[in-house]
CSV table of C-alpha atoms (C1' of nucleotides) in Angstrom, one decimal:
chain,number,residue,atom,x,y,z
J,1,UNK,CA,6.2,34.1,-51.0
J,2,UNK,CA,3.3,36.0,-49.7
J,3,UNK,CA,1.5,35.6,-52.9
J,4,UNK,CA,2.0,31.9,-52.8
J,5,UNK,CA,0.6,31.5,-49.3
J,6,UNK,CA,-2.2,33.8,-50.2
J,7,UNK,CA,-3.3,31.3,-52.8
J,8,UNK,CA,-2.9,28.5,-50.3
J,9,UNK,CA,-5.0,30.3,-47.7
J,10,UNK,CA,-7.6,30.7,-50.4
J,11,UNK,CA,-8.2,27.0,-50.5
J,12,UNK,CA,-7.4,26.4,-46.9
J,13,UNK,CA,-10.5,24.6,-45.6
J,14,UNK,CA,-11.1,22.2,-48.5
J,15,UNK,CA,-8.4,21.3,-51.0
J,16,UNK,CA,-9.2,22.2,-54.6
J,17,UNK,CA,-8.1,20.0,-57.4
J,18,UNK,CA,-5.2,22.2,-58.5
J,19,UNK,CA,-4.2,23.4,-55.0
J,20,UNK,CA,-3.2,20.0,-53.6
J,21,UNK,CA,-3.7,18.8,-50.1
J,22,UNK,CA,-3.9,21.4,-47.3
J,23,UNK,CA,-1.0,22.1,-44.9
J,24,UNK,CA,-2.1,19.8,-42.1
J,25,UNK,CA,-2.4,16.9,-44.5
J,26,UNK,CA,1.0,17.6,-46.0
J,27,UNK,CA,2.6,17.7,-42.6
J,28,UNK,CA,1.1,14.4,-41.5
J,29,UNK,CA,1.9,12.6,-44.7
J,30,UNK,CA,5.4,13.8,-44.7
J,31,UNK,CA,5.9,13.0,-41.0
J,32,UNK,CA,4.5,9.5,-41.6
J,33,UNK,CA,6.8,8.8,-44.5
J,34,UNK,CA,9.9,10.2,-42.8
J,35,UNK,CA,9.4,8.4,-39.5
J,36,UNK,CA,8.6,5.2,-41.4
J,37,UNK,CA,12.1,5.5,-42.9
J,38,UNK,CA,14.2,7.1,-40.2
J,39,UNK,CA,12.4,6.5,-37.0
J,40,UNK,CA,11.2,8.9,-34.4
J,41,UNK,CA,14.5,10.2,-33.2
J,42,UNK,CA,16.0,10.2,-36.7
J,43,UNK,CA,13.4,12.6,-38.0
J,44,UNK,CA,13.5,16.3,-37.1
J,45,UNK,CA,10.6,18.6,-37.0
J,46,UNK,CA,12.4,21.0,-39.2
J,47,UNK,CA,13.0,18.3,-41.8
J,48,UNK,CA,9.3,17.5,-41.7
J,49,UNK,CA,8.3,21.1,-42.1
J,50,UNK,CA,10.7,21.6,-45.0
J,51,UNK,CA,9.8,18.5,-47.0
J,52,UNK,CA,6.1,19.2,-46.4
J,53,UNK,CA,6.6,22.8,-47.6
J,54,UNK,CA,5.2,24.1,-44.4
J,55,UNK,CA,6.8,26.3,-41.8
J,56,UNK,CA,7.7,25.5,-38.2
J,57,UNK,CA,4.9,27.8,-37.1
J,58,UNK,CA,2.4,25.7,-39.1
J,59,UNK,CA,3.6,22.5,-37.5
J,60,UNK,CA,3.2,23.8,-34.0
J,61,UNK,CA,-0.1,25.4,-34.9
J,62,UNK,CA,-1.6,22.1,-36.0
J,63,UNK,CA,0.2,20.0,-33.4
J,64,UNK,CA,0.6,22.0,-30.2
J,65,UNK,CA,1.6,18.8,-28.5
J,66,UNK,CA,4.9,18.9,-30.5
J,67,UNK,CA,6.7,16.0,-31.9
J,68,UNK,CA,4.9,13.4,-29.9
J,69,UNK,CA,1.5,14.5,-31.0
J,70,UNK,CA,2.7,14.6,-34.6
J,71,UNK,CA,4.2,11.1,-34.3
J,72,UNK,CA,0.8,9.8,-33.1
J,73,UNK,CA,-0.9,11.4,-36.0
J,74,UNK,CA,1.7,9.9,-38.3
J,75,UNK,CA,1.2,6.4,-36.9
J,76,UNK,CA,-2.6,6.8,-37.3
J,77,UNK,CA,-2.0,7.9,-40.9
J,78,UNK,CA,0.2,4.9,-41.6
J,79,UNK,CA,-2.4,2.7,-39.9
J,80,UNK,CA,-5.1,4.0,-42.2
J,81,UNK,CA,-2.9,3.6,-45.3
J,82,UNK,CA,-2.2,-0.1,-44.5
J,83,UNK,CA,-5.9,-0.8,-43.8
J,84,UNK,CA,-6.6,0.2,-47.3
J,85,UNK,CA,-4.0,-2.1,-48.7
J,86,UNK,CA,-5.1,-4.9,-46.4
J,87,UNK,CA,-8.8,-4.5,-47.2
J,88,UNK,CA,-8.1,-4.4,-50.9
J,89,UNK,CA,-6.1,-7.6,-50.8
J,90,UNK,CA,-8.6,-9.4,-48.6
J,91,UNK,CA,-11.5,-8.4,-50.9
J,92,UNK,CA,-9.6,-9.4,-54.0
J,93,UNK,CA,-10.1,-13.1,-53.3
J,94,UNK,CA,-13.0,-15.2,-51.9
J,95,UNK,CA,-10.7,-17.8,-50.4
J,96,UNK,CA,-8.8,-16.4,-47.4
J,97,UNK,CA,-5.7,-18.4,-48.2
J,98,UNK,CA,-5.6,-16.9,-51.7
J,99,UNK,CA,-6.3,-13.5,-50.2
J,100,UNK,CA,-3.3,-13.7,-47.8
J,101,UNK,CA,-1.1,-14.8,-50.7
J,102,UNK,CA,-2.2,-11.7,-52.6
J,103,UNK,CA,-1.5,-9.6,-49.6
J,104,UNK,CA,2.0,-10.8,-49.3
J,105,UNK,CA,2.6,-10.2,-53.0
J,106,UNK,CA,1.2,-6.7,-52.6
J,107,UNK,CA,3.5,-5.9,-49.7
J,108,UNK,CA,6.5,-7.4,-51.6
J,109,UNK,CA,5.8,-5.3,-54.6
J,110,UNK,CA,5.5,-2.1,-52.6
J,111,UNK,CA,8.7,-2.8,-50.7
J,112,UNK,CA,10.7,-3.5,-53.9
J,113,UNK,CA,9.2,-0.5,-55.6
J,114,UNK,CA,10.6,1.7,-52.8
J,115,UNK,CA,14.1,0.1,-53.2
J,116,UNK,CA,13.6,-1.6,-49.8
J,117,UNK,CA,13.2,1.6,-47.9
J,118,UNK,CA,9.5,1.9,-47.1
J,119,UNK,CA,8.7,-1.0,-44.8
J,120,UNK,CA,5.9,-1.2,-42.3
J,121,UNK,CA,4.7,2.4,-41.7
J,122,UNK,CA,4.5,2.1,-38.0
J,123,UNK,CA,7.1,-0.5,-36.9
J,124,UNK,CA,10.2,1.8,-37.0
J,125,UNK,CA,8.5,4.6,-35.1
J,126,UNK,CA,7.0,2.2,-32.6
J,127,UNK,CA,10.2,0.2,-31.9
J,128,UNK,CA,12.4,3.3,-31.4
J,129,UNK,CA,10.1,4.7,-28.7
J,130,UNK,CA,9.2,1.5,-26.9
J,131,UNK,CA,8.8,2.3,-23.2
J,132,UNK,CA,9.5,6.0,-23.7
J,133,UNK,CA,6.4,7.5,-25.4
J,134,UNK,CA,3.2,5.7,-24.3
J,135,UNK,CA,1.0,7.5,-26.7
J,136,UNK,CA,2.9,6.2,-29.6
J,137,UNK,CA,2.8,2.7,-28.2
J,138,UNK,CA,-0.9,2.8,-27.8
J,139,UNK,CA,-1.5,4.0,-31.3
J,140,UNK,CA,0.7,1.3,-32.7
J,141,UNK,CA,-1.0,-1.4,-30.6
J,142,UNK,CA,-4.4,-0.2,-31.8
J,143,UNK,CA,-3.2,-0.4,-35.4
J,144,UNK,CA,-2.0,-4.0,-35.0
J,145,UNK,CA,-5.2,-5.0,-33.3
J,146,UNK,CA,-7.2,-3.4,-36.1
J,147,UNK,CA,-5.3,-5.3,-38.8
J,148,UNK,CA,-5.7,-8.5,-36.9
J,149,UNK,CA,-9.4,-7.8,-36.7
J,150,UNK,CA,-9.7,-7.4,-40.4
J,151,UNK,CA,-8.0,-10.7,-41.1
J,152,UNK,CA,-10.0,-12.4,-38.3
J,153,UNK,CA,-13.3,-11.3,-39.9
J,154,UNK,CA,-12.2,-12.6,-43.3
J,155,UNK,CA,-11.4,-16.0,-41.8
J,156,UNK,CA,-14.7,-16.1,-39.9
J,157,UNK,CA,-16.6,-15.2,-43.0
J,158,UNK,CA,-15.2,-18.2,-44.8
J,159,UNK,CA,-16.4,-20.6,-42.0
J,160,UNK,CA,-13.3,-20.9,-39.9
J,161,UNK,CA,-14.1,-21.4,-36.2
J,162,UNK,CA,-13.7,-18.5,-33.8
J,163,UNK,CA,-10.8,-19.9,-31.9
J,164,UNK,CA,-8.8,-20.8,-35.0
J,165,UNK,CA,-9.6,-17.5,-36.6
J,166,UNK,CA,-8.3,-15.7,-33.6
J,167,UNK,CA,-5.0,-17.5,-33.6
J,168,UNK,CA,-4.6,-17.5,-37.4
J,169,UNK,CA,-5.2,-13.7,-37.5
J,170,UNK,CA,-2.4,-13.2,-35.0
J,171,UNK,CA,0.0,-15.4,-37.0
J,172,UNK,CA,-0.9,-13.8,-40.3
J,173,UNK,CA,-0.1,-10.3,-39.1
J,174,UNK,CA,3.0,-11.4,-37.1
J,175,UNK,CA,4.5,-13.4,-39.9
J,176,UNK,CA,3.9,-10.8,-42.6
J,177,UNK,CA,5.4,-8.2,-40.3
J,178,UNK,CA,8.5,-10.3,-39.7
J,179,UNK,CA,8.8,-11.3,-43.3
J,180,UNK,CA,8.5,-7.7,-44.5
J,181,UNK,CA,11.3,-6.9,-42.1
J,182,UNK,CA,13.4,-9.8,-43.3
J,183,UNK,CA,12.8,-8.8,-46.9
J,184,UNK,CA,13.8,-5.3,-46.2
J,185,UNK,CA,17.0,-6.2,-44.5
J,186,UNK,CA,18.0,-8.8,-47.1
J,187,UNK,CA,16.8,-6.7,-50.0
J,188,UNK,CA,14.9,-9.6,-51.5
J,189,UNK,CA,11.2,-10.6,-51.8
J,190,UNK,CA,12.0,-14.2,-50.9
J,191,UNK,CA,11.1,-14.0,-47.2
J,192,UNK,CA,7.7,-12.5,-48.1
J,193,UNK,CA,7.0,-15.0,-50.8
J,194,UNK,CA,7.8,-17.9,-48.6
J,195,UNK,CA,5.7,-16.5,-45.8
J,196,UNK,CA,2.8,-16.0,-48.1
J,197,UNK,CA,2.9,-19.6,-49.2
J,198,UNK,CA,3.2,-21.0,-45.7
J,199,UNK,CA,0.4,-18.8,-44.4
J,200,UNK,CA,-1.9,-19.9,-47.2
J,201,UNK,CA,-1.1,-23.5,-46.3
J,202,UNK,CA,-1.8,-22.9,-42.6
J,203,UNK,CA,-5.1,-21.3,-43.4
J,204,UNK,CA,-6.1,-24.1,-45.8
J,205,UNK,CA,-5.5,-26.6,-42.9
J,206,UNK,CA,-8.4,-25.0,-41.0
J,207,UNK,CA,-11.2,-25.2,-43.6
G,1,UNK,CA,56.8,-6.0,-34.0
G,2,UNK,CA,55.7,-3.1,-31.9
G,3,UNK,CA,52.2,-3.8,-32.8
G,4,UNK,CA,52.6,-7.4,-31.6
G,5,UNK,CA,54.0,-6.4,-28.3
G,6,UNK,CA,51.3,-3.8,-28.0
G,7,UNK,CA,48.6,-6.4,-28.5
G,8,UNK,CA,50.2,-8.7,-26.0
G,9,UNK,CA,50.3,-5.9,-23.4
G,10,UNK,CA,46.8,-5.1,-24.3
G,11,UNK,CA,45.7,-8.7,-23.6
G,12,UNK,CA,47.5,-8.6,-20.3
G,13,UNK,CA,45.8,-5.5,-19.1
G,14,UNK,CA,42.4,-6.6,-20.3
G,15,UNK,CA,41.3,-8.8,-17.5
G,16,UNK,CA,42.7,-7.3,-14.4
G,17,UNK,CA,41.9,-9.0,-11.2
G,18,UNK,CA,38.2,-8.9,-10.3
G,19,UNK,CA,37.7,-5.8,-12.3
G,20,UNK,CA,35.0,-7.2,-14.5
G,21,UNK,CA,34.9,-6.9,-18.3
G,22,UNK,CA,37.4,-4.5,-20.0
G,23,UNK,CA,36.5,-1.1,-21.3
G,24,UNK,CA,35.9,-2.1,-24.9
G,25,UNK,CA,33.6,-4.9,-23.9
G,26,UNK,CA,31.6,-2.7,-21.6
G,27,UNK,CA,31.2,-0.1,-24.4
G,28,UNK,CA,30.0,-2.7,-26.9
G,29,UNK,CA,27.6,-4.3,-24.5
G,30,UNK,CA,26.2,-0.9,-23.4
G,31,UNK,CA,25.9,0.3,-27.0
G,32,UNK,CA,24.1,-2.9,-28.0
G,33,UNK,CA,21.6,-2.7,-25.2
G,34,UNK,CA,20.9,1.0,-25.6
G,35,UNK,CA,20.5,0.8,-29.4
G,36,UNK,CA,18.2,-2.2,-29.0
G,37,UNK,CA,15.9,-0.1,-26.9
G,38,UNK,CA,16.3,3.4,-28.4
G,39,UNK,CA,17.5,2.9,-31.9
G,40,UNK,CA,20.5,4.4,-33.6
G,41,UNK,CA,19.5,8.0,-33.6
G,42,UNK,CA,18.0,7.8,-30.1
G,43,UNK,CA,21.2,6.7,-28.5
G,44,UNK,CA,24.0,9.2,-28.0
G,45,UNK,CA,27.7,8.4,-27.7
G,46,UNK,CA,27.9,10.3,-24.5
G,47,UNK,CA,25.0,8.2,-23.0
G,48,UNK,CA,26.8,5.1,-24.0
G,49,UNK,CA,30.1,6.2,-22.5
G,50,UNK,CA,28.4,7.2,-19.3
G,51,UNK,CA,26.4,4.0,-18.8
G,52,UNK,CA,29.4,1.9,-19.8
G,53,UNK,CA,31.5,3.8,-17.2
G,54,UNK,CA,34.0,4.7,-19.9
G,55,UNK,CA,35.0,8.1,-21.2
G,56,UNK,CA,34.4,9.7,-24.5
G,57,UNK,CA,38.1,9.3,-25.2
G,58,UNK,CA,37.9,5.6,-24.7
G,59,UNK,CA,35.0,5.2,-27.1
G,60,UNK,CA,36.8,7.0,-29.9
G,61,UNK,CA,40.0,5.2,-29.1
G,62,UNK,CA,38.4,1.8,-29.6
G,63,UNK,CA,36.1,2.9,-32.3
G,64,UNK,CA,37.8,5.5,-34.5
G,65,UNK,CA,35.1,5.1,-37.0
G,66,UNK,CA,32.7,6.8,-34.6
G,67,UNK,CA,29.1,6.0,-34.1
G,68,UNK,CA,28.7,3.9,-37.2
G,69,UNK,CA,31.6,1.6,-36.3
G,70,UNK,CA,30.3,1.3,-32.8
G,71,UNK,CA,26.8,0.4,-34.1
G,72,UNK,CA,28.1,-2.3,-36.3
G,73,UNK,CA,30.0,-3.8,-33.3
G,74,UNK,CA,26.8,-3.5,-31.3
G,75,UNK,CA,24.8,-5.4,-34.0
G,76,UNK,CA,27.4,-8.1,-34.1
G,77,UNK,CA,27.3,-8.4,-30.3
G,78,UNK,CA,23.5,-8.7,-30.4
G,79,UNK,CA,23.8,-11.3,-33.2
G,80,UNK,CA,26.2,-13.4,-31.1
G,81,UNK,CA,23.9,-13.1,-28.1
G,82,UNK,CA,20.9,-14.4,-30.0
G,83,UNK,CA,22.9,-17.2,-31.5
G,84,UNK,CA,23.5,-18.5,-28.1
G,85,UNK,CA,19.8,-18.3,-27.1
G,86,UNK,CA,18.8,-19.9,-30.5
G,87,UNK,CA,21.4,-22.7,-30.2
G,88,UNK,CA,20.4,-23.5,-26.7
G,89,UNK,CA,16.7,-23.8,-27.6
G,90,UNK,CA,17.4,-25.9,-30.7
G,91,UNK,CA,19.7,-28.2,-28.8
G,92,UNK,CA,17.2,-28.6,-26.0
G,93,UNK,CA,14.8,-30.8,-28.0
G,94,UNK,CA,15.4,-33.6,-30.5
G,95,UNK,CA,12.3,-32.8,-32.5
G,96,UNK,CA,12.6,-29.5,-34.4
G,97,UNK,CA,9.0,-28.6,-33.9
G,98,UNK,CA,9.4,-28.9,-30.1
G,99,UNK,CA,12.6,-27.0,-30.3
G,100,UNK,CA,11.0,-24.0,-32.1
G,101,UNK,CA,8.2,-24.1,-29.5
G,102,UNK,CA,10.9,-23.9,-26.8
G,103,UNK,CA,12.5,-21.0,-28.6
G,104,UNK,CA,9.3,-19.0,-28.8
G,105,UNK,CA,8.8,-19.6,-25.1
G,106,UNK,CA,12.4,-18.5,-24.4
G,107,UNK,CA,11.9,-15.3,-26.3
G,108,UNK,CA,8.6,-14.6,-24.7
G,109,UNK,CA,10.1,-15.1,-21.2
G,110,UNK,CA,12.9,-12.7,-22.0
G,111,UNK,CA,10.6,-10.1,-23.4
G,112,UNK,CA,8.3,-10.2,-20.4
G,113,UNK,CA,11.2,-10.2,-18.0
G,114,UNK,CA,12.4,-6.9,-19.5
G,115,UNK,CA,8.9,-5.4,-19.1
G,116,UNK,CA,8.5,-5.5,-22.9
G,117,UNK,CA,11.5,-3.3,-23.5
G,118,UNK,CA,14.2,-5.5,-24.9
G,119,UNK,CA,13.0,-6.9,-28.2
G,120,UNK,CA,15.2,-8.2,-31.0
G,121,UNK,CA,18.7,-6.9,-30.4
G,122,UNK,CA,19.2,-5.7,-34.0
G,123,UNK,CA,15.8,-4.9,-35.5
G,124,UNK,CA,15.5,-1.4,-34.0
G,125,UNK,CA,19.0,-0.3,-35.0
G,126,UNK,CA,18.6,-1.8,-38.4
G,127,UNK,CA,15.2,-0.4,-39.3
G,128,UNK,CA,16.1,3.1,-38.2
G,129,UNK,CA,19.1,3.2,-40.5
G,130,UNK,CA,17.6,1.5,-43.5
G,131,UNK,CA,19.1,2.9,-46.7
G,132,UNK,CA,21.3,5.3,-44.7
G,133,UNK,CA,24.1,3.3,-43.2
G,134,UNK,CA,25.1,0.4,-45.4
G,135,UNK,CA,27.5,-1.2,-42.9
G,136,UNK,CA,24.7,-1.6,-40.4
G,137,UNK,CA,22.4,-3.1,-43.0
G,138,UNK,CA,25.0,-5.6,-44.0
G,139,UNK,CA,25.7,-6.7,-40.4
G,140,UNK,CA,22.0,-7.1,-39.8
G,141,UNK,CA,21.5,-9.1,-43.0
G,142,UNK,CA,24.4,-11.3,-42.0
G,143,UNK,CA,22.8,-11.9,-38.6
G,144,UNK,CA,19.5,-12.9,-40.1
G,145,UNK,CA,21.1,-15.2,-42.5
G,146,UNK,CA,23.1,-16.8,-39.7
G,147,UNK,CA,20.0,-17.5,-37.6
G,148,UNK,CA,18.2,-18.9,-40.6
G,149,UNK,CA,21.2,-21.2,-41.2
G,150,UNK,CA,21.0,-22.6,-37.7
G,151,UNK,CA,17.3,-23.4,-38.0
G,152,UNK,CA,17.9,-24.8,-41.5
G,153,UNK,CA,20.6,-27.2,-40.2
G,154,UNK,CA,18.4,-28.4,-37.3
G,155,UNK,CA,15.6,-29.1,-39.8
G,156,UNK,CA,17.9,-30.9,-42.2
G,157,UNK,CA,19.3,-33.0,-39.3
G,158,UNK,CA,15.9,-34.3,-38.6
G,159,UNK,CA,15.3,-35.5,-42.1
G,160,UNK,CA,13.5,-32.6,-43.7
G,161,UNK,CA,14.2,-32.1,-47.4
G,162,UNK,CA,16.5,-29.3,-48.4
G,163,UNK,CA,13.9,-27.3,-50.2
G,164,UNK,CA,11.4,-27.5,-47.3
G,165,UNK,CA,14.1,-26.8,-44.8
G,166,UNK,CA,15.2,-23.7,-46.7
G,167,UNK,CA,11.6,-22.3,-46.8
G,168,UNK,CA,10.8,-23.3,-43.3
G,169,UNK,CA,13.9,-21.7,-41.8
G,170,UNK,CA,12.9,-18.5,-43.5
G,171,UNK,CA,9.4,-18.6,-42.0
G,172,UNK,CA,10.5,-19.6,-38.6
G,173,UNK,CA,12.8,-16.6,-38.3
G,174,UNK,CA,10.4,-14.2,-40.0
G,175,UNK,CA,7.5,-15.3,-37.9
G,176,UNK,CA,9.3,-15.2,-34.6
G,177,UNK,CA,10.7,-11.8,-35.4
G,178,UNK,CA,7.2,-10.5,-36.2
G,179,UNK,CA,5.6,-12.1,-33.2
G,180,UNK,CA,8.2,-10.7,-30.9
G,181,UNK,CA,7.5,-7.3,-32.3
G,182,UNK,CA,3.7,-7.8,-31.9
G,183,UNK,CA,4.2,-9.1,-28.4
G,184,UNK,CA,6.3,-6.1,-27.5
G,185,UNK,CA,3.8,-3.6,-28.9
G,186,UNK,CA,0.8,-5.3,-27.3
G,187,UNK,CA,2.7,-6.1,-24.1
G,188,UNK,CA,1.5,-9.7,-24.1
G,189,UNK,CA,3.1,-13.0,-24.8
G,190,UNK,CA,0.0,-14.1,-26.8
G,191,UNK,CA,1.5,-13.4,-30.3
G,192,UNK,CA,4.6,-15.3,-29.5
G,193,UNK,CA,2.8,-18.3,-28.0
G,194,UNK,CA,0.5,-18.6,-31.0
G,195,UNK,CA,3.3,-18.2,-33.4
G,196,UNK,CA,5.2,-21.0,-31.6
G,197,UNK,CA,2.3,-23.4,-31.9
G,198,UNK,CA,1.7,-22.6,-35.6
G,199,UNK,CA,5.3,-23.0,-36.5
G,200,UNK,CA,5.5,-26.3,-34.7
G,201,UNK,CA,2.5,-27.5,-36.7
G,202,UNK,CA,4.0,-26.3,-39.9
G,203,UNK,CA,7.2,-28.1,-39.2
G,204,UNK,CA,5.4,-31.3,-38.2
G,205,UNK,CA,3.7,-31.2,-41.6
G,206,UNK,CA,7.0,-31.8,-43.3
G,207,UNK,CA,8.2,-34.9,-41.5
H,1,DC,C1',-13.6,50.2,-43.6
H,2,DG,C1',-12.2,47.9,-39.3
H,3,DT,C1',-11.9,43.8,-36.7
H,4,DC,C1',-10.9,39.2,-35.9
H,5,DA,C1',-9.5,34.4,-35.9
H,6,DG,C1',-6.8,31.3,-38.6
H,7,DC,C1',-2.7,30.5,-40.4
H,8,DT,C1',2.1,31.5,-41.9
H,9,DA,C1',6.9,33.3,-41.2
H,10,DG,C1',11.2,32.6,-39.1
H,11,DA,C1',14.5,34.4,-35.5
H,12,DA,C1',16.1,32.9,-31.2
H,13,DC,C1',16.8,29.9,-27.0
H,14,DG,C1',19.0,26.4,-24.1
H,15,DA,C1',20.2,21.7,-24.5
H,16,DA,C1',22.2,17.9,-26.7
H,17,DC,C1',24.4,16.0,-30.7
H,18,DG,C1',28.9,13.7,-32.9
H,19,DC,C1',33.4,14.5,-32.9
H,20,DT,C1',38.3,16.6,-32.2
H,21,DC,C1',41.7,17.9,-29.4
H,22,DT,C1',45.3,18.1,-25.9
H,23,DA,C1',46.8,16.4,-21.5
H,24,DT,C1',47.6,12.8,-18.4
H,25,DC,C1',48.4,8.2,-16.6
H,26,DC,C1',50.9,3.9,-16.3
H,27,DA,C1',53.0,-0.8,-17.5
H,28,DG,C1',56.7,-2.6,-19.7
H,29,DA,C1',61.0,-2.0,-23.0
H,30,DA,C1',65.6,-0.3,-23.2
R,1,DT,C1',66.2,5.4,-14.8
R,2,DT,C1',64.2,7.2,-19.2
R,3,DC,C1',61.3,6.4,-22.9
R,4,DT,C1',57.3,4.6,-25.4
R,5,DG,C1',52.7,4.0,-26.7
R,6,DG,C1',48.2,2.1,-25.4
R,7,DA,C1',44.4,3.8,-22.6
R,8,DT,C1',41.9,7.3,-20.1
R,9,DA,C1',40.1,11.9,-19.2
R,10,DG,C1',37.2,15.7,-20.4
R,11,DA,C1',37.0,20.6,-22.2
R,12,DG,C1',35.3,22.5,-26.2
R,13,DC,C1',34.3,22.7,-31.3
R,14,DG,C1',30.4,23.7,-34.7
R,15,DT,C1',25.9,22.0,-35.6
R,16,DT,C1',21.4,20.6,-35.0
R,17,DC,C1',17.7,19.5,-31.9
R,18,DG,C1',12.7,20.6,-30.1
R,19,DT,C1',10.4,24.4,-28.7
R,20,DT,C1',8.9,29.2,-27.9
R,21,DC,C1',7.9,33.6,-29.3
R,22,DT,C1',6.4,37.7,-31.8
R,23,DA,C1',5.0,39.6,-36.1
R,24,DG,C1',2.6,39.6,-40.3
R,25,DC,C1',-0.7,38.1,-43.7
R,26,DT,C1',-5.3,36.5,-45.4
R,27,DG,C1',-10.4,36.1,-46.2
R,28,DA,C1',-14.7,36.5,-43.7
R,29,DC,C1',-17.9,39.2,-41.3
R,30,DG,C1',-20.1,43.3,-39.5
DNA sequence: CGTCAGCTAGAACGAACGCTCTATCCAGAA
DNA sequence: TTCTGGATAGAGCGTTCGTTCTAGCTGACG
């Protein structure tokens, strides 16, 4: 045990190739994944520390604000993760309608690959704490706004008017969010596939 | 025989004069409202029994299956509740596009009236138990399917082809679900209003 | 070598969890 | 009246919760 953590401490500041991610990163990643699946109240600090192969002391060392601070970090991590998926999909196609179609396919593939367990990385945590933990709500609202911003910019770049781009970005994010939820509950990619087609058509109307 | 008489006696004592809803109904309603706000794990049986003005003994008397059985009943109750709101909105307008617009406005009004706390009555419970409590998942999937069915029938009744009606019903429910979520997180009716307009346009395209 | 800050280790606390259990109440059947 | 069984009542079970606390280990620096 001591020898193991000695090695970890050896690479504490910057992860080396063979050492894996550092403790703080492991904790945030684990918290994000667990809360995405089980929600805020359904995920215990001890479960996080165990699955992250860290100890309770480490968790409270890096997150003195306790579970709430950890949850906010987890939401931000999920935000970042989805931004990458979103950007990749938007960049994969010149036409925004085709890009949104690619995005819905990407989300559907990820959902099915996780056996319908890993939905939106922030929805579950955010919904379960609505009106109770303002920090989490703010982090979630910021994430949604950021995602909408990326879609908005893509639409603007292809010549869609500001007003239309604003509204379309809202609907693209809302619809994909709802369709992912519906796909997860019904254990079928159909809602996401249909949503992708309808969104593409809606976007095509504005060019 | 005994069971029959027992049930008859039960019915008799159910609605005692001016006493309001019976114990079982109070428990289900309270459970539905609390889980809608706080999720499955965030809601305790004792909290439910207290707010329902029932005792722990009563809860386990009516729901011997414990928290899971109670959660399923709560989901079904929320399903029923939304079916009423959905039917009322669909019946309020002849044109399905106008009806969906009315529905989004109705949802937005309810959400704002609750200070952005009471979102979809089954999403929070369902998401927080994904992959853990199959009974809850099935009840939630059935609710979604039922809602889609109502929208589908409305679209068909106004002459939209079966294939289009099927897809549109999916997108209407998905989008409204996602927009309600976005409205709740951003504490603004804008996502729902935009979603309503886009859905109305999408429906109008198919007539 | 000694010191120190950063990080790890895990026992322990009070509170709350889901659930079981026995006791009691009371309307109607016999 | 006595009896019966649905419904209510709540103490208490073992467990787990989030959090606090002290102790120990490590590599870096003087």
